[in-house]
Amino acid sequence: MKRPIIEIDEEKCNGCGQCVLDCAEGALAIIDGKAKLVSDVYCDGLGACLNCPEGALRLVEREAPEFDEEAALAAKAKRDGTAQPHRPHGGCPGSMARTFTPLTGGPATMAPAGSQDLRAQVPTWPIQLRLVPPTAPYLRGANILLAAHCAGFALPNLHADWMRGRVPIIACPKLEDNEVLVERLTAIIKQGGISGITVLRMSVPCCGGLDRLAHRAIEAADSTLTPETHIVQL
């Protein structure tokens, strides 16, 4: 099967080991001074290890066996000399795909008097494009709202006007690796079974990259989707 998986540029890798610490499944190891992917089946493709200070890691989509969480954690426990931990979900807990129940009722119990409810009002999680699992159940048949990071702060009614009926995914073409973003969005389009893409971006020139990202991913996925773009004027 084709799926996202880590690729390591050994020329850039300096063996610092940051990626090994970031990988909860133990898919990476430092061997002969370089980061190595121990086994394809140990890599969940979520990209929690992409914080490489040298930019030596990236997600690619290639033929690879399906991620085997039990095998990954068992191998990691054996290498660490510890009992295998109980982990109901793979990857960083914060990257676990989930769907939230719509917020109803009054303020949260612990909220100070007079304050607004601070509980999450996003319908799904995660929302960062780089972290969204392409096979997340909530993607099936969904209309994606691909929004610029800034949009949430520029539009006070973002939730009511734009997120209702859509699955929010945020990205910044200026501050993030566009190749990684295109690869992840391509995988979402191919594997997620989504029904539409709405692009919400700012009017600043750099934000135009969000449009190009969407079109590149659609083309790479051989999809017939047509993104609908809305521009927030500054």
PDB file of C-alpha atoms in Angstrom:
ATOM      1  CA  MET A   1       0.000   0.000   0.000  1.00  0.00           C
ATOM      2  CA  LYS A   2       1.074   3.603  -0.559  1.00  0.00           C
ATOM      3  CA  ARG A   3       1.170   5.687   2.591  1.00  0.00           C
ATOM      4  CA  PRO A   4       3.095   8.549   4.263  1.00  0.00           C
ATOM      5  CA  ILE A   5       6.372   7.445   5.789  1.00  0.00           C
ATOM      6  CA  ILE A   6       9.551   9.106   7.016  1.00  0.00           C
ATOM      7  CA  GLU A   7      12.542   9.650   4.745  1.00  0.00           C
ATOM      8  CA  ILE A   8      15.944  10.685   6.111  1.00  0.00           C
ATOM      9  CA  ASP A   9      18.573  12.713   4.262  1.00  0.00           C
ATOM     10  CA  GLU A  10      21.756  11.278   5.767  1.00  0.00           C
ATOM     11  CA  GLU A  11      23.873  14.077   4.336  1.00  0.00           C
ATOM     12  CA  LYS A  12      21.970  16.605   6.447  1.00  0.00           C
ATOM     13  CA  CYS A  13      21.675  14.378   9.530  1.00  0.00           C
ATOM     14  CA  ASN A  14      24.234  15.141  12.253  1.00  0.00           C
ATOM     15  CA  GLY A  15      23.120  12.352  14.577  1.00  0.00           C
ATOM     16  CA  CYS A  16      21.764  14.652  17.296  1.00  0.00           C
ATOM     17  CA  GLY A  17      18.999  12.165  18.130  1.00  0.00           C
ATOM     18  CA  GLN A  18      16.155  14.684  18.455  1.00  0.00           C
ATOM     19  CA  CYS A  19      13.996  12.643  16.071  1.00  0.00           C
ATOM     20  CA  VAL A  20      14.551   9.512  18.136  1.00  0.00           C
ATOM     21  CA  LEU A  21      13.262  11.312  21.223  1.00  0.00           C
ATOM     22  CA  ASP A  22      10.235  12.633  19.320  1.00  0.00           C
ATOM     23  CA  CYS A  23       9.217   9.238  17.916  1.00  0.00           C
ATOM     24  CA  ALA A  24       6.911   7.532  20.418  1.00  0.00           C
ATOM     25  CA  GLU A  25       6.923   4.255  18.470  1.00  0.00           C
ATOM     26  CA  GLY A  26      10.704   3.797  18.393  1.00  0.00           C
ATOM     27  CA  ALA A  27      10.781   3.709  14.590  1.00  0.00           C
ATOM     28  CA  LEU A  28      14.057   5.648  14.502  1.00  0.00           C
ATOM     29  CA  ALA A  29      17.501   4.934  15.892  1.00  0.00           C
ATOM     30  CA  ILE A  30      20.954   6.457  15.654  1.00  0.00           C
ATOM     31  CA  ILE A  31      23.179   3.955  13.861  1.00  0.00           C
ATOM     32  CA  ASP A  32      26.785   4.768  12.936  1.00  0.00           C
ATOM     33  CA  GLY A  33      26.139   8.407  13.797  1.00  0.00           C
ATOM     34  CA  LYS A  34      23.081   8.814  11.566  1.00  0.00           C
ATOM     35  CA  ALA A  35      19.334   8.561  12.098  1.00  0.00           C
ATOM     36  CA  LYS A  36      17.882   5.424  10.520  1.00  0.00           C
ATOM     37  CA  LEU A  37      14.355   4.108  10.046  1.00  0.00           C
ATOM     38  CA  VAL A  38      14.453   0.801  11.921  1.00  0.00           C
ATOM     39  CA  SER A  39      11.481  -0.688  10.072  1.00  0.00           C
ATOM     40  CA  ASP A  40       8.710   0.610   7.838  1.00  0.00           C
ATOM     41  CA  VAL A  41       6.073  -1.112   9.974  1.00  0.00           C
ATOM     42  CA  TYR A  42       7.189   0.900  13.022  1.00  0.00           C
ATOM     43  CA  CYS A  43       6.532   4.291  11.365  1.00  0.00           C
ATOM     44  CA  ASP A  44       2.971   5.641  11.712  1.00  0.00           C
ATOM     45  CA  GLY A  45       3.537   8.457   9.208  1.00  0.00           C
ATOM     46  CA  LEU A  46       2.218  11.184  11.527  1.00  0.00           C
ATOM     47  CA  GLY A  47       5.455  13.155  11.376  1.00  0.00           C
ATOM     48  CA  ALA A  48       6.001  13.786  15.095  1.00  0.00           C
ATOM     49  CA  CYS A  49       9.744  13.561  14.367  1.00  0.00           C
ATOM     50  CA  LEU A  50       9.823  16.392  11.814  1.00  0.00           C
ATOM     51  CA  ASN A  51      11.293  18.880  14.294  1.00  0.00           C
ATOM     52  CA  CYS A  52      14.782  18.048  13.026  1.00  0.00           C
ATOM     53  CA  PRO A  53      17.045  21.096  13.544  1.00  0.00           C
ATOM     54  CA  GLU A  54      18.927  20.219  10.344  1.00  0.00           C
ATOM     55  CA  GLY A  55      15.835  19.602   8.210  1.00  0.00           C
ATOM     56  CA  ALA A  56      17.004  16.062   7.500  1.00  0.00           C
ATOM     57  CA  LEU A  57      13.593  14.414   7.830  1.00  0.00           C
ATOM     58  CA  ARG A  58      10.530  14.681   5.639  1.00  0.00           C
ATOM     59  CA  LEU A  59       7.372  12.724   4.950  1.00  0.00           C
ATOM     60  CA  VAL A  60       7.099  11.006   1.587  1.00  0.00           C
ATOM     61  CA  GLU A  61       4.409   8.801   0.152  1.00  0.00           C
ATOM     62  CA  ARG A  62       5.655   5.435  -1.069  1.00  0.00           C
ATOM     63  CA  GLU A  63       4.873   1.749  -1.034  1.00  0.00           C
ATOM     64  CA  ALA A  64       5.238   0.465   2.505  1.00  0.00           C
ATOM     65  CA  PRO A  65       3.629  -2.172   4.725  1.00  0.00           C
ATOM     66  CA  GLU A  66       0.879  -0.977   7.052  1.00  0.00           C
ATOM     67  CA  PHE A  67       1.910   0.528  10.381  1.00  0.00           C
ATOM     68  CA  ASP A  68       1.911  -2.147  13.112  1.00  0.00           C
ATOM     69  CA  GLU A  69       1.540  -0.413  16.464  1.00  0.00           C
ATOM     70  CA  GLU A  70       1.814  -3.564  18.562  1.00  0.00           C
ATOM     71  CA  ALA A  71       5.008  -4.663  16.820  1.00  0.00           C
ATOM     72  CA  ALA A  72       6.491  -1.164  17.087  1.00  0.00           C
ATOM     73  CA  LEU A  73       5.833  -0.801  20.810  1.00  0.00           C
ATOM     74  CA  ALA A  74       6.965  -4.350  21.545  1.00  0.00           C
ATOM     75  CA  ALA A  75      10.255  -3.757  19.716  1.00  0.00           C
ATOM     76  CA  LYS A  76      10.754  -0.428  21.481  1.00  0.00           C
ATOM     77  CA  ALA A  77      10.078  -1.996  24.881  1.00  0.00           C
ATOM     78  CA  LYS A  78      12.565  -4.764  24.114  1.00  0.00           C
ATOM     79  CA  ARG A  79      15.263  -2.291  23.070  1.00  0.00           C
ATOM     80  CA  ASP A  80      14.600  -0.136  26.144  1.00  0.00           C
ATOM     81  CA  GLY A  81      14.523  -3.151  28.440  1.00  0.00           C
ATOM     82  CA  THR A  82      11.088  -2.221  29.762  1.00  0.00           C
ATOM     83  CA  ALA A  83       7.677  -3.819  29.806  1.00  0.00           C
ATOM     84  CA  GLN A  84       5.595  -2.987  26.763  1.00  0.00           C
ATOM     85  CA  PRO A  85       3.452   0.066  27.615  1.00  0.00           C
ATOM     86  CA  HIS A  86      -0.278   0.053  27.066  1.00  0.00           C
ATOM     87  CA  ARG A  87      -0.946   2.537  24.278  1.00  0.00           C
ATOM     88  CA  PRO A  88      -4.479   2.521  22.840  1.00  0.00           C
ATOM     89  CA  HIS A  89      -3.433   4.972  20.110  1.00  0.00           C
ATOM     90  CA  GLY A  90      -0.242   5.444  18.125  1.00  0.00           C
ATOM     91  CA  GLY A  91       1.954   8.525  17.949  1.00  0.00           C
ATOM     92  CA  CYS A  92       1.931  11.566  20.156  1.00  0.00           C
ATOM     93  CA  PRO A  93      -1.300  11.588  22.227  1.00  0.00           C
ATOM     94  CA  GLY A  94      -1.949  15.107  20.968  1.00  0.00           C
ATOM     95  CA  SER A  95      -1.981  13.800  17.381  1.00  0.00           C
ATOM     96  CA  MET A  96      -4.644  11.166  18.017  1.00  0.00           C
ATOM     97  CA  ALA A  97      -7.500  11.547  15.536  1.00  0.00           C
ATOM     98  CA  ARG A  98     -10.720  12.363  17.300  1.00  0.00           C
ATOM     99  CA  THR A  99     -14.154  13.896  16.738  1.00  0.00           C
ATOM    100  CA  PHE A 100     -15.617  16.197  19.363  1.00  0.00           C
ATOM    101  CA  THR A 101     -19.205  16.388  20.547  1.00  0.00           C
ATOM    102  CA  PRO A 102     -20.686  19.787  19.631  1.00  0.00           C
ATOM    103  CA  LEU A 103     -20.528  22.250  22.498  1.00  0.00           C
ATOM    104  CA  THR A 104     -23.885  22.859  24.169  1.00  0.00           C
ATOM    105  CA  GLY A 105     -25.133  24.419  27.377  1.00  0.00           C
ATOM    106  CA  GLY A 106     -23.689  27.156  29.549  1.00  0.00           C
ATOM    107  CA  PRO A 107     -20.186  27.950  30.806  1.00  0.00           C
ATOM    108  CA  ALA A 108     -17.806  25.190  31.860  1.00  0.00           C
ATOM    109  CA  THR A 109     -17.924  24.312  35.555  1.00  0.00           C
ATOM    110  CA  MET A 110     -14.418  25.610  36.241  1.00  0.00           C
ATOM    111  CA  ALA A 111     -14.761  28.814  34.189  1.00  0.00           C
ATOM    112  CA  PRO A 112     -14.581  32.031  36.229  1.00  0.00           C
ATOM    113  CA  ALA A 113     -17.853  33.933  36.603  1.00  0.00           C
ATOM    114  CA  GLY A 114     -18.593  36.115  33.608  1.00  0.00           C
ATOM    115  CA  SER A 115     -16.013  34.465  31.362  1.00  0.00           C
ATOM    116  CA  GLN A 116     -16.728  32.660  28.124  1.00  0.00           C
ATOM    117  CA  ASP A 117     -16.516  28.879  27.855  1.00  0.00           C
ATOM    118  CA  LEU A 118     -12.961  27.921  26.923  1.00  0.00           C
ATOM    119  CA  ARG A 119     -13.675  24.308  25.998  1.00  0.00           C
ATOM    120  CA  ALA A 120     -12.666  23.219  22.492  1.00  0.00           C
ATOM    121  CA  GLN A 121     -15.204  24.118  19.824  1.00  0.00           C
ATOM    122  CA  VAL A 122     -13.343  22.528  16.927  1.00  0.00           C
ATOM    123  CA  PRO A 123     -15.261  19.529  15.515  1.00  0.00           C
ATOM    124  CA  THR A 124     -12.192  17.344  14.910  1.00  0.00           C
ATOM    125  CA  TRP A 125      -8.563  16.988  15.974  1.00  0.00           C
ATOM    126  CA  PRO A 126      -5.741  17.395  15.006  1.00  0.00           C
ATOM    127  CA  ILE A 127      -6.127  20.487  12.833  1.00  0.00           C
ATOM    128  CA  GLN A 128      -2.518  21.057  11.726  1.00  0.00           C
ATOM    129  CA  LEU A 129      -2.208  19.737   8.170  1.00  0.00           C
ATOM    130  CA  ARG A 130       1.094  18.012   8.923  1.00  0.00           C
ATOM    131  CA  LEU A 131      -0.533  16.021  11.741  1.00  0.00           C
ATOM    132  CA  VAL A 132      -3.889  15.021  10.212  1.00  0.00           C
ATOM    133  CA  PRO A 133      -3.951  11.224   9.610  1.00  0.00           C
ATOM    134  CA  PRO A 134      -5.000  10.672   5.956  1.00  0.00           C
ATOM    135  CA  THR A 135      -7.165   7.726   7.016  1.00  0.00           C
ATOM    136  CA  ALA A 136      -8.935   9.514   9.892  1.00  0.00           C
ATOM    137  CA  PRO A 137     -12.602   8.387   9.955  1.00  0.00           C
ATOM    138  CA  TYR A 138     -13.892  11.953  10.129  1.00  0.00           C
ATOM    139  CA  LEU A 139     -12.450  12.712   6.658  1.00  0.00           C
ATOM    140  CA  ARG A 140     -14.761  10.278   4.884  1.00  0.00           C
ATOM    141  CA  GLY A 141     -17.075  12.334   2.683  1.00  0.00           C
ATOM    142  CA  ALA A 142     -16.083  15.563   4.439  1.00  0.00           C
ATOM    143  CA  ASN A 143     -15.706  19.052   3.045  1.00  0.00           C
ATOM    144  CA  ILE A 144     -12.287  20.297   4.139  1.00  0.00           C
ATOM    145  CA  LEU A 145     -11.718  23.885   5.250  1.00  0.00           C
ATOM    146  CA  LEU A 146      -8.059  24.492   4.423  1.00  0.00           C
ATOM    147  CA  ALA A 147      -7.428  27.714   6.322  1.00  0.00           C
ATOM    148  CA  ALA A 148      -4.413  29.927   6.836  1.00  0.00           C
ATOM    149  CA  HIS A 149      -3.122  30.074  10.396  1.00  0.00           C
ATOM    150  CA  CYS A 150      -3.927  33.796  10.537  1.00  0.00           C
ATOM    151  CA  ALA A 151      -7.569  33.353   9.552  1.00  0.00           C
ATOM    152  CA  GLY A 152      -8.671  32.344  13.026  1.00  0.00           C
ATOM    153  CA  PHE A 153      -7.410  35.616  14.469  1.00  0.00           C
ATOM    154  CA  ALA A 154      -8.512  37.814  11.573  1.00  0.00           C
ATOM    155  CA  LEU A 155     -12.098  36.521  11.472  1.00  0.00           C
ATOM    156  CA  PRO A 156     -14.024  36.836  14.765  1.00  0.00           C
ATOM    157  CA  ASN A 157     -16.859  34.650  13.432  1.00  0.00           C
ATOM    158  CA  LEU A 158     -14.665  31.920  11.975  1.00  0.00           C
ATOM    159  CA  HIS A 159     -16.457  29.103  13.789  1.00  0.00           C
ATOM    160  CA  ALA A 160     -19.980  30.172  12.938  1.00  0.00           C
ATOM    161  CA  ASP A 161     -19.319  31.332   9.378  1.00  0.00           C
ATOM    162  CA  TRP A 162     -16.726  28.883   8.098  1.00  0.00           C
ATOM    163  CA  MET A 163     -16.293  25.791  10.252  1.00  0.00           C
ATOM    164  CA  ARG A 164     -19.900  24.652  10.436  1.00  0.00           C
ATOM    165  CA  GLY A 165     -20.262  21.569   8.236  1.00  0.00           C
ATOM    166  CA  ARG A 166     -16.555  21.489   7.429  1.00  0.00           C
ATOM    167  CA  VAL A 167     -13.478  19.740   8.819  1.00  0.00           C
ATOM    168  CA  PRO A 168     -10.883  22.428   9.657  1.00  0.00           C
ATOM    169  CA  ILE A 169      -7.271  21.963   8.620  1.00  0.00           C
ATOM    170  CA  ILE A 170      -4.757  24.783   9.026  1.00  0.00           C
ATOM    171  CA  ALA A 171      -1.415  25.432   7.356  1.00  0.00           C
ATOM    172  CA  CYS A 172       0.988  28.276   6.589  1.00  0.00           C
ATOM    173  CA  PRO A 173       2.774  28.155   3.211  1.00  0.00           C
ATOM    174  CA  LYS A 174       5.267  30.796   4.348  1.00  0.00           C
ATOM    175  CA  LEU A 175       6.414  29.218   7.598  1.00  0.00           C
ATOM    176  CA  GLU A 176       6.148  25.498   6.794  1.00  0.00           C
ATOM    177  CA  ASP A 177       7.818  23.141   4.325  1.00  0.00           C
ATOM    178  CA  ASN A 178       5.496  23.247   1.339  1.00  0.00           C
ATOM    179  CA  GLU A 179       6.661  19.863   0.023  1.00  0.00           C
ATOM    180  CA  VAL A 180       5.657  18.241   3.303  1.00  0.00           C
ATOM    181  CA  LEU A 181       2.294  20.025   3.186  1.00  0.00           C
ATOM    182  CA  VAL A 182       1.626  18.945  -0.399  1.00  0.00           C
ATOM    183  CA  GLU A 183       2.536  15.341   0.400  1.00  0.00           C
ATOM    184  CA  ARG A 184       0.194  15.231   3.389  1.00  0.00           C
ATOM    185  CA  LEU A 185      -2.712  16.927   1.578  1.00  0.00           C
ATOM    186  CA  THR A 186      -2.228  14.605  -1.397  1.00  0.00           C
ATOM    187  CA  ALA A 187      -2.487  11.608   0.929  1.00  0.00           C
ATOM    188  CA  ILE A 188      -5.616  13.071   2.554  1.00  0.00           C
ATOM    189  CA  ILE A 189      -7.274  13.541  -0.839  1.00  0.00           C
ATOM    190  CA  LYS A 190      -6.315  10.054  -2.052  1.00  0.00           C
ATOM    191  CA  GLN A 191      -7.012   8.112   1.124  1.00  0.00           C
ATOM    192  CA  GLY A 192      -9.528  10.238   3.012  1.00  0.00           C
ATOM    193  CA  GLY A 193     -12.391  10.141   0.531  1.00  0.00           C
ATOM    194  CA  ILE A 194     -13.146  13.842   1.008  1.00  0.00           C
ATOM    195  CA  SER A 195     -15.919  15.513  -0.975  1.00  0.00           C
ATOM    196  CA  GLY A 196     -14.621  19.075  -1.266  1.00  0.00           C
ATOM    197  CA  ILE A 197     -11.977  21.641  -0.329  1.00  0.00           C
ATOM    198  CA  THR A 198     -12.644  25.224   0.704  1.00  0.00           C
ATOM    199  CA  VAL A 199      -9.500  27.375   0.881  1.00  0.00           C
ATOM    200  CA  LEU A 200      -9.638  30.318   3.292  1.00  0.00           C
ATOM    201  CA  ARG A 201      -6.623  32.589   3.072  1.00  0.00           C
ATOM    202  CA  MET A 202      -5.484  36.126   3.726  1.00  0.00           C
ATOM    203  CA  SER A 203      -4.990  38.716   0.980  1.00  0.00           C
ATOM    204  CA  VAL A 204      -1.243  39.002   1.641  1.00  0.00           C
ATOM    205  CA  PRO A 205       0.904  37.611  -1.228  1.00  0.00           C
ATOM    206  CA  CYS A 206       2.571  34.828   0.770  1.00  0.00           C
ATOM    207  CA  CYS A 207      -0.831  33.327   1.584  1.00  0.00           C
ATOM    208  CA  GLY A 208      -1.407  32.649  -2.116  1.00  0.00           C
ATOM    209  CA  GLY A 209       0.742  29.592  -1.565  1.00  0.00           C
ATOM    210  CA  LEU A 210      -2.247  27.955   0.103  1.00  0.00           C
ATOM    211  CA  ASP A 211      -4.093  27.998  -3.225  1.00  0.00           C
ATOM    212  CA  ARG A 212      -1.099  26.548  -5.054  1.00  0.00           C
ATOM    213  CA  LEU A 213      -0.702  23.895  -2.367  1.00  0.00           C
ATOM    214  CA  ALA A 214      -4.316  22.768  -2.822  1.00  0.00           C
ATOM    215  CA  HIS A 215      -4.053  22.635  -6.621  1.00  0.00           C
ATOM    216  CA  ARG A 216      -0.742  20.738  -6.517  1.00  0.00           C
ATOM    217  CA  ALA A 217      -2.150  18.158  -4.112  1.00  0.00           C
ATOM    218  CA  ILE A 218      -5.305  17.668  -6.191  1.00  0.00           C
ATOM    219  CA  GLU A 219      -3.208  17.159  -9.314  1.00  0.00           C
ATOM    220  CA  ALA A 220      -0.830  14.765  -7.560  1.00  0.00           C
ATOM    221  CA  ALA A 221      -3.801  12.763  -6.268  1.00  0.00           C
ATOM    222  CA  ASP A 222      -5.378  12.581  -9.766  1.00  0.00           C
ATOM    223  CA  SER A 223      -8.532  14.035  -8.229  1.00  0.00           C
ATOM    224  CA  THR A 224     -11.366  15.904  -9.926  1.00  0.00           C
ATOM    225  CA  LEU A 225     -11.988  18.122  -6.889  1.00  0.00           C
ATOM    226  CA  THR A 226     -12.197  21.860  -7.541  1.00  0.00           C
ATOM    227  CA  PRO A 227     -11.135  24.000  -4.573  1.00  0.00           C
ATOM    228  CA  GLU A 228     -13.305  26.982  -3.661  1.00  0.00           C
ATOM    229  CA  THR A 229     -11.138  29.907  -2.544  1.00  0.00           C
ATOM    230  CA  HIS A 230     -12.165  32.790  -0.277  1.00  0.00           C
ATOM    231  CA  ILE A 231      -9.775  35.671   0.467  1.00  0.00           C
ATOM    232  CA  VAL A 232      -9.853  37.719   3.641  1.00  0.00           C
ATOM    233  CA  GLN A 233      -9.109  41.328   2.625  1.00  0.00           C
ATOM    234  CA  LEU A 234      -6.760  43.312   4.849  1.00  0.00           C
TER     235      LEU A 234
END
